[in-house]
């Protein structure tokens, strides 16, 4: 039996298999409002056979957007635009639905990737960014304002309000984005956090604000909704955030009631040197899983069915998440199930696509035609 296609529970949320669709920014929103593209894109992925779909990073405030085209959930209007998309996916697919709540911090106010992704200066239509410290992401970029106590409270409350809207939408899980050089990660890393107050300096202090945000979000939604965190396990820069600190942070999150940890890496500095290759981040996930016991999602150049099977069978991660591979092949879970001799969910409208050599791929099916 394929381990990849066995059920698994992340806290209160049971997954049909161990395949997740990682959050992928689409840069296709209008002032944060979901568009027709989101209906098509998310609806398409909802039919993939994966167990859980993470909606893209959704900004908790306007200044928290990476780009002007980012999806947002900082108002009831934003939630209302997502409601019919969520309802359509619920009608046609059993996939679990999660949202990644995000604030870009000093990496906000950027062009969309296909326009170069560079920082947009305030004089060129960008906006004032905020961060733990007044340090830009790269030389020549907008210098962020260091958040004071009032600003920290405002950010925390924005995460809470976004979490409450996410619950009202009927989503199954929330993932807080504390990876890839965005605001919560900026507090964790000594490369971006040079504060001298209770939120800077020692590891305990640098973890304080992300843990405060997590605790506030966890308290704002019922225990039937899973809440987890995505982290960068290392900055890939000497003197930065690393796996030792990530283990400690993950242990603190586990003690605070986190239902899962999603382990990525990098993003804090242009000086990073990442040894990219198949499964290059899985070792970090394996160590965090071993030292916390928390349900762990592994990610990073997972493209092949047997590769994913080996990761979960060895216990390196409980769930594997795919992003680019899923965009390239939105039926990746179907093809993986076929290769591994497993079964996967497919909508009845597509049952006729089942190849003759895989008669049980979609489970018990009945087809008749006149």
CSV table of C-alpha atoms in Angstrom, one decimal:
chain,number,residue,atom,x,y,z
A,1,UNK,CA,0.0,0.0,0.0
A,2,UNK,CA,1.2,3.5,-0.8
A,3,UNK,CA,1.9,5.6,2.3
A,4,UNK,CA,1.4,8.8,0.2
A,5,UNK,CA,-2.3,7.8,-0.3
A,6,UNK,CA,-3.1,7.0,3.3
A,7,UNK,CA,-5.2,9.4,5.5
A,8,UNK,CA,-3.5,11.7,7.9
A,9,UNK,CA,-4.8,14.2,10.5
A,10,UNK,CA,-3.4,17.7,11.1
A,11,UNK,CA,-5.0,18.5,14.4
A,12,UNK,CA,-8.8,18.6,13.8
A,13,UNK,CA,-8.5,18.3,10.0
A,14,UNK,CA,-8.3,14.8,8.5
A,15,UNK,CA,-6.7,14.6,5.0
A,16,UNK,CA,-7.6,11.9,2.5
A,17,UNK,CA,-4.0,11.5,1.5
A,18,UNK,CA,-0.6,13.2,2.1
A,19,UNK,CA,-0.5,15.6,-0.8
A,20,UNK,CA,-0.9,19.3,-0.3
A,21,UNK,CA,-1.0,22.1,-2.8
A,22,UNK,CA,1.3,24.8,-1.5
A,23,UNK,CA,0.1,28.5,-1.5
A,24,UNK,CA,1.1,30.2,-4.8
A,25,UNK,CA,0.7,33.9,-5.3
A,26,UNK,CA,-1.2,34.7,-8.5
A,27,UNK,CA,-0.8,38.5,-8.6
A,28,UNK,CA,-4.3,38.8,-10.1
A,29,UNK,CA,-6.4,40.6,-7.6
A,30,UNK,CA,-7.8,44.1,-7.8
A,31,UNK,CA,-7.0,46.1,-4.6
A,32,UNK,CA,-6.9,42.7,-2.9
A,33,UNK,CA,-10.2,41.5,-4.3
A,34,UNK,CA,-10.3,38.0,-5.8
A,35,UNK,CA,-11.0,38.0,-9.6
A,36,UNK,CA,-12.3,35.5,-12.2
A,37,UNK,CA,-8.8,34.2,-12.4
A,38,UNK,CA,-9.1,32.9,-8.8
A,39,UNK,CA,-12.3,31.1,-9.6
A,40,UNK,CA,-10.7,29.3,-12.6
A,41,UNK,CA,-7.3,28.7,-11.0
A,42,UNK,CA,-8.5,27.5,-7.6
A,43,UNK,CA,-11.4,25.6,-9.0
A,44,UNK,CA,-9.1,23.8,-11.3
A,45,UNK,CA,-6.7,22.8,-8.5
A,46,UNK,CA,-9.6,21.7,-6.3
A,47,UNK,CA,-10.3,18.9,-8.7
A,48,UNK,CA,-6.7,17.6,-8.6
A,49,UNK,CA,-7.1,14.8,-6.1
A,50,UNK,CA,-4.8,16.5,-3.6
A,51,UNK,CA,-6.0,16.4,0.0
A,52,UNK,CA,-5.7,20.1,0.9
A,53,UNK,CA,-5.4,23.3,-1.1
A,54,UNK,CA,-3.7,26.3,0.5
A,55,UNK,CA,-5.1,29.6,-1.0
A,56,UNK,CA,-2.2,32.0,-1.8
A,57,UNK,CA,-0.7,34.4,0.6
A,58,UNK,CA,-3.5,36.7,1.5
A,59,UNK,CA,-2.5,40.1,2.9
A,60,UNK,CA,-4.0,41.0,6.3
A,61,UNK,CA,-3.6,44.8,5.6
A,62,UNK,CA,-3.1,46.9,2.4
A,63,UNK,CA,0.6,47.7,3.3
A,64,UNK,CA,1.2,44.0,3.8
A,65,UNK,CA,0.8,43.1,0.2
A,66,UNK,CA,3.9,42.0,-1.7
A,67,UNK,CA,2.6,43.7,-4.8
A,68,UNK,CA,-0.4,45.9,-5.8
A,69,UNK,CA,-2.0,42.8,-7.3
A,70,UNK,CA,-1.9,40.6,-4.2
A,71,UNK,CA,-4.9,38.9,-2.8
A,72,UNK,CA,-6.2,40.4,0.4
A,73,UNK,CA,-8.5,39.6,3.3
A,74,UNK,CA,-8.3,42.8,5.3
A,75,UNK,CA,-12.0,43.6,4.9
A,76,UNK,CA,-15.4,42.0,4.7
A,77,UNK,CA,-15.5,43.0,1.0
A,78,UNK,CA,-12.4,40.8,0.4
A,79,UNK,CA,-14.0,37.9,2.2
A,80,UNK,CA,-17.3,38.3,0.2
A,81,UNK,CA,-15.3,38.1,-3.1
A,82,UNK,CA,-13.8,34.8,-2.0
A,83,UNK,CA,-17.1,33.3,-0.7
A,84,UNK,CA,-18.5,32.2,-4.1
A,85,UNK,CA,-15.1,30.7,-5.0
A,86,UNK,CA,-15.0,28.7,-1.8
A,87,UNK,CA,-18.7,27.7,-2.3
A,88,UNK,CA,-18.0,26.4,-5.8
A,89,UNK,CA,-15.1,24.3,-4.6
A,90,UNK,CA,-17.1,22.9,-1.8
A,91,UNK,CA,-19.9,21.9,-4.2
A,92,UNK,CA,-17.6,20.0,-6.6
A,93,UNK,CA,-14.7,18.7,-4.6
A,94,UNK,CA,-14.0,17.1,-1.2
A,95,UNK,CA,-10.6,18.8,-0.9
A,96,UNK,CA,-9.8,20.5,2.3
A,97,UNK,CA,-9.3,24.3,2.0
A,98,UNK,CA,-6.8,26.4,3.9
A,99,UNK,CA,-5.6,30.0,3.6
A,100,UNK,CA,-2.2,31.5,4.2
A,101,UNK,CA,-2.4,34.8,6.1
A,102,UNK,CA,0.5,37.1,5.3
A,103,UNK,CA,2.2,40.4,5.8
A,104,UNK,CA,5.2,41.2,3.5
A,105,UNK,CA,6.8,43.7,5.8
A,106,UNK,CA,9.8,45.3,4.2
A,107,UNK,CA,9.4,43.1,1.0
A,108,UNK,CA,6.1,44.8,0.3
A,109,UNK,CA,5.5,47.4,-2.5
A,110,UNK,CA,7.0,45.3,-5.3
A,111,UNK,CA,6.3,44.8,-8.9
A,112,UNK,CA,4.6,41.6,-10.0
A,113,UNK,CA,7.1,38.9,-11.1
A,114,UNK,CA,6.4,39.2,-14.8
A,115,UNK,CA,7.2,42.9,-14.6
A,116,UNK,CA,10.5,42.2,-12.8
A,117,UNK,CA,9.5,42.0,-9.2
A,118,UNK,CA,11.6,45.0,-8.1
A,119,UNK,CA,10.7,47.3,-5.3
A,120,UNK,CA,8.3,50.1,-6.2
A,121,UNK,CA,9.6,53.4,-4.7
A,122,UNK,CA,7.0,55.6,-3.0
A,123,UNK,CA,7.5,58.3,-5.6
A,124,UNK,CA,6.7,55.8,-8.3
A,125,UNK,CA,3.4,54.7,-6.8
A,126,UNK,CA,4.6,52.4,-4.1
A,127,UNK,CA,3.9,52.7,-0.4
A,128,UNK,CA,5.7,53.0,2.9
A,129,UNK,CA,6.7,49.6,4.2
A,130,UNK,CA,7.1,48.5,7.8
A,131,UNK,CA,9.4,46.0,9.5
A,132,UNK,CA,11.0,45.1,12.8
A,133,UNK,CA,13.9,47.5,12.1
A,134,UNK,CA,14.5,50.3,9.6
A,135,UNK,CA,16.6,48.1,7.3
A,136,UNK,CA,15.7,47.7,3.7
A,137,UNK,CA,15.6,44.3,2.1
A,138,UNK,CA,18.3,45.4,-0.4
A,139,UNK,CA,20.4,48.5,-1.0
A,140,UNK,CA,18.4,51.3,-2.7
A,141,UNK,CA,15.0,49.9,-1.7
A,142,UNK,CA,12.4,51.7,0.4
A,143,UNK,CA,13.6,52.0,4.0
A,144,UNK,CA,10.8,50.5,6.2
A,145,UNK,CA,9.5,52.1,9.3
A,146,UNK,CA,10.3,50.2,12.4
A,147,UNK,CA,7.1,49.1,14.1
A,148,UNK,CA,6.4,50.7,17.5
A,149,UNK,CA,4.1,49.2,20.1
A,150,UNK,CA,1.0,50.7,18.4
A,151,UNK,CA,2.1,49.3,15.1
A,152,UNK,CA,2.7,45.9,16.5
A,153,UNK,CA,-0.8,45.8,18.0
A,154,UNK,CA,-2.3,46.9,14.7
A,155,UNK,CA,-0.5,44.1,12.8
A,156,UNK,CA,-1.5,41.5,15.4
A,157,UNK,CA,-5.1,42.6,15.3
A,158,UNK,CA,-5.1,42.5,11.5
A,159,UNK,CA,-4.1,38.9,11.6
A,160,UNK,CA,-6.8,38.2,14.1
A,161,UNK,CA,-9.5,39.9,12.0
A,162,UNK,CA,-8.3,38.0,8.9
A,163,UNK,CA,-8.4,34.7,10.8
A,164,UNK,CA,-12.0,35.4,11.9
A,165,UNK,CA,-13.0,36.2,8.3
A,166,UNK,CA,-11.3,32.9,7.2
A,167,UNK,CA,-13.3,31.0,9.7
A,168,UNK,CA,-16.5,32.6,8.6
A,169,UNK,CA,-15.8,31.6,5.0
A,170,UNK,CA,-15.9,28.0,6.2
A,171,UNK,CA,-12.2,27.2,5.5
A,172,UNK,CA,-10.7,24.2,7.3
A,173,UNK,CA,-7.3,25.6,8.2
A,174,UNK,CA,-5.1,28.7,8.6
A,175,UNK,CA,-1.4,28.9,7.9
A,176,UNK,CA,0.5,31.9,9.2
A,177,UNK,CA,3.3,33.0,6.8
A,178,UNK,CA,6.5,33.2,8.8
A,179,UNK,CA,8.8,32.3,5.9
A,180,UNK,CA,10.4,33.7,2.8
A,181,UNK,CA,11.6,36.9,4.3
A,182,UNK,CA,8.2,38.4,5.1
A,183,UNK,CA,7.2,40.2,8.2
A,184,UNK,CA,7.0,37.4,10.8
A,185,UNK,CA,10.2,35.9,9.4
A,186,UNK,CA,11.8,39.4,9.6
A,187,UNK,CA,11.2,39.3,13.4
A,188,UNK,CA,12.8,35.9,13.7
A,189,UNK,CA,16.0,36.6,11.7
A,190,UNK,CA,18.9,38.5,13.3
A,191,UNK,CA,19.7,39.8,9.8
A,192,UNK,CA,16.5,41.9,9.7
A,193,UNK,CA,15.7,42.3,13.4
A,194,UNK,CA,18.1,44.6,15.2
A,195,UNK,CA,15.7,45.9,17.8
A,196,UNK,CA,16.9,46.5,21.4
A,197,UNK,CA,13.5,46.1,23.0
A,198,UNK,CA,11.7,42.9,24.1
A,199,UNK,CA,11.2,41.9,20.5
A,200,UNK,CA,14.9,41.9,19.5
A,201,UNK,CA,18.2,40.5,20.4
A,202,UNK,CA,18.1,37.1,22.1
A,203,UNK,CA,16.2,34.3,20.3
A,204,UNK,CA,13.4,34.4,23.0
A,205,UNK,CA,12.8,38.0,22.1
A,206,UNK,CA,12.9,37.6,18.3
A,207,UNK,CA,10.4,34.8,18.6
A,208,UNK,CA,8.1,36.9,20.8
A,209,UNK,CA,6.0,38.8,18.2
A,210,UNK,CA,5.5,35.8,15.9
A,211,UNK,CA,4.4,33.7,18.9
A,212,UNK,CA,2.1,36.5,20.1
A,213,UNK,CA,0.5,36.6,16.6
A,214,UNK,CA,0.1,32.9,16.6
A,215,UNK,CA,-1.5,32.8,20.1
A,216,UNK,CA,-3.9,35.6,19.1
A,217,UNK,CA,-5.0,33.8,16.0
A,218,UNK,CA,-5.3,30.5,17.7
A,219,UNK,CA,-7.6,32.1,20.3
A,220,UNK,CA,-9.7,33.8,17.7
A,221,UNK,CA,-10.9,30.7,15.9
A,222,UNK,CA,-12.5,27.5,17.3
A,223,UNK,CA,-10.4,24.4,17.9
A,224,UNK,CA,-12.2,22.7,15.0
A,225,UNK,CA,-10.1,24.9,12.7
A,226,UNK,CA,-6.5,23.9,12.3
A,227,UNK,CA,-3.9,26.6,12.7
A,228,UNK,CA,-0.2,26.1,11.6
A,229,UNK,CA,2.8,28.1,10.5
A,230,UNK,CA,5.1,28.1,7.5
A,231,UNK,CA,8.7,28.8,8.3
A,232,UNK,CA,12.0,29.2,6.6
A,233,UNK,CA,14.2,26.7,8.3
A,234,UNK,CA,17.3,28.6,7.4
A,235,UNK,CA,18.2,31.9,5.8
A,236,UNK,CA,21.1,30.3,3.9
A,237,UNK,CA,23.2,33.3,5.1
A,238,UNK,CA,26.0,33.1,7.7
A,239,UNK,CA,24.8,34.7,11.0
A,240,UNK,CA,21.2,34.4,10.0
A,241,UNK,CA,18.2,32.3,11.1
A,242,UNK,CA,19.1,28.6,11.0
A,243,UNK,CA,17.8,25.1,11.7
A,244,UNK,CA,18.8,25.1,15.4
A,245,UNK,CA,16.6,28.2,16.0
A,246,UNK,CA,13.9,26.8,13.8
A,247,UNK,CA,13.7,23.7,16.0
A,248,UNK,CA,13.3,25.8,19.0
A,249,UNK,CA,10.7,28.0,17.4
A,250,UNK,CA,8.8,24.9,16.3
A,251,UNK,CA,8.9,23.5,19.8
A,252,UNK,CA,7.4,26.8,21.1
A,253,UNK,CA,4.7,26.7,18.4
A,254,UNK,CA,3.9,23.1,19.3
A,255,UNK,CA,3.5,24.0,23.0
A,256,UNK,CA,1.3,26.9,22.0
A,257,UNK,CA,-1.1,24.6,20.2
A,258,UNK,CA,0.1,24.6,16.5
A,259,UNK,CA,-1.5,21.8,14.5
A,260,UNK,CA,1.2,21.7,11.8
A,261,UNK,CA,4.5,23.2,10.7
A,262,UNK,CA,5.2,23.8,7.0
A,263,UNK,CA,9.0,23.8,6.4
A,264,UNK,CA,10.5,25.9,3.6
A,265,UNK,CA,13.7,28.1,3.6
A,266,UNK,CA,15.3,31.3,2.4
A,267,UNK,CA,14.0,34.7,1.3
A,268,UNK,CA,15.3,37.0,4.0
A,269,UNK,CA,18.4,38.3,2.1
A,270,UNK,CA,19.7,38.7,-1.5
A,271,UNK,CA,23.0,37.3,-0.1
A,272,UNK,CA,21.4,33.8,0.3
A,273,UNK,CA,23.2,30.9,-1.4
A,274,UNK,CA,20.7,28.1,-1.8
A,275,UNK,CA,21.9,24.6,-2.9
A,276,UNK,CA,18.8,23.9,-4.9
A,277,UNK,CA,18.1,20.3,-5.9
A,278,UNK,CA,15.4,17.6,-5.5
A,279,UNK,CA,14.0,17.4,-1.9
A,280,UNK,CA,16.7,20.0,-0.8
A,281,UNK,CA,14.6,21.2,2.2
A,282,UNK,CA,13.3,17.8,3.3
A,283,UNK,CA,16.2,17.3,5.8
A,284,UNK,CA,15.0,20.3,7.7
A,285,UNK,CA,11.4,19.0,7.9
A,286,UNK,CA,12.7,15.6,9.0
A,287,UNK,CA,14.6,17.1,11.9
A,288,UNK,CA,11.8,19.4,13.0
A,289,UNK,CA,9.3,16.5,12.9
A,290,UNK,CA,11.7,14.3,14.9
A,291,UNK,CA,12.3,16.9,17.6
A,292,UNK,CA,8.7,18.2,17.9
A,293,UNK,CA,6.4,15.4,17.0
A,294,UNK,CA,4.3,18.0,15.3
A,295,UNK,CA,2.5,17.2,11.9
A,296,UNK,CA,5.0,18.4,9.4
A,297,UNK,CA,4.7,19.4,5.7
A,298,UNK,CA,7.8,19.1,3.6
A,299,UNK,CA,8.3,21.0,0.4
A,300,UNK,CA,11.0,21.9,-2.2
A,301,UNK,CA,11.5,20.5,-5.7
A,302,UNK,CA,9.2,17.5,-5.1
A,303,UNK,CA,8.3,16.5,-8.6
A,304,UNK,CA,8.1,12.7,-8.8
A,305,UNK,CA,5.6,10.2,-7.3
A,306,UNK,CA,8.2,7.8,-6.0
A,307,UNK,CA,10.2,10.7,-4.5
A,308,UNK,CA,7.1,11.9,-2.6
A,309,UNK,CA,6.3,8.3,-1.6
A,310,UNK,CA,9.8,7.8,-0.1
A,311,UNK,CA,9.7,11.1,1.8
A,312,UNK,CA,6.5,10.1,3.7
A,313,UNK,CA,7.3,6.4,4.0
A,314,UNK,CA,10.7,7.2,5.7
A,315,UNK,CA,8.9,9.6,8.0
A,316,UNK,CA,10.8,12.7,6.8
A,317,UNK,CA,7.5,14.5,6.6
A,318,UNK,CA,3.9,13.6,7.2
A,319,UNK,CA,2.7,15.5,4.1
A,320,UNK,CA,4.4,16.7,1.0
A,321,UNK,CA,3.4,20.0,-0.6
A,322,UNK,CA,3.8,20.8,-4.3
A,323,UNK,CA,3.6,24.2,-6.0
A,324,UNK,CA,5.3,24.6,-9.4
A,325,UNK,CA,4.9,20.9,-10.1
A,326,UNK,CA,1.2,21.2,-9.6
A,327,UNK,CA,0.9,24.2,-11.9
A,328,UNK,CA,2.8,22.2,-14.6
A,329,UNK,CA,0.6,19.1,-14.0
A,330,UNK,CA,-2.6,19.9,-12.2
A,331,UNK,CA,-3.5,16.2,-12.3
A,332,UNK,CA,-0.2,15.2,-10.5
A,333,UNK,CA,-2.1,13.3,-7.7
A,334,UNK,CA,-3.9,11.2,-10.3
A,335,UNK,CA,-0.7,10.3,-12.1
A,336,UNK,CA,1.0,9.6,-8.8
A,337,UNK,CA,-1.8,7.3,-7.7
A,338,UNK,CA,-1.5,5.4,-11.0
A,339,UNK,CA,2.2,4.9,-10.6
A,340,UNK,CA,2.0,3.8,-7.0
A,341,UNK,CA,-1.0,1.5,-7.4
A,342,UNK,CA,-3.3,3.6,-5.2
A,343,UNK,CA,-6.7,5.3,-5.5
A,344,UNK,CA,-7.5,8.9,-5.7
A,345,UNK,CA,-10.7,11.0,-5.7
A,346,UNK,CA,-11.9,12.4,-9.1
A,347,UNK,CA,-15.2,14.1,-9.9
A,348,UNK,CA,-17.7,11.8,-11.8
A,349,UNK,CA,-17.6,14.1,-14.8
A,350,UNK,CA,-14.0,12.9,-15.3
A,351,UNK,CA,-14.5,9.2,-14.6
A,352,UNK,CA,-14.4,8.4,-18.3
A,353,UNK,CA,-10.8,9.6,-18.4
A,354,UNK,CA,-9.6,6.6,-16.3
A,355,UNK,CA,-7.1,4.7,-18.4
A,356,UNK,CA,-8.0,1.1,-19.1
A,357,UNK,CA,-5.0,-0.3,-17.3
A,358,UNK,CA,-6.0,1.5,-14.1
A,359,UNK,CA,-9.5,0.3,-13.6
A,360,UNK,CA,-9.6,1.1,-9.9
A,361,UNK,CA,-7.7,4.4,-10.0
A,362,UNK,CA,-10.8,6.5,-9.1
A,363,UNK,CA,-12.3,3.8,-6.8
A,364,UNK,CA,-15.7,2.2,-7.4
A,365,UNK,CA,-17.2,3.9,-10.5
A,366,UNK,CA,-20.3,3.2,-12.5
A,367,UNK,CA,-20.7,4.5,-16.0
A,368,UNK,CA,-23.6,4.0,-18.4
A,369,UNK,CA,-24.5,5.7,-21.6
A,370,UNK,CA,-27.4,5.5,-24.2
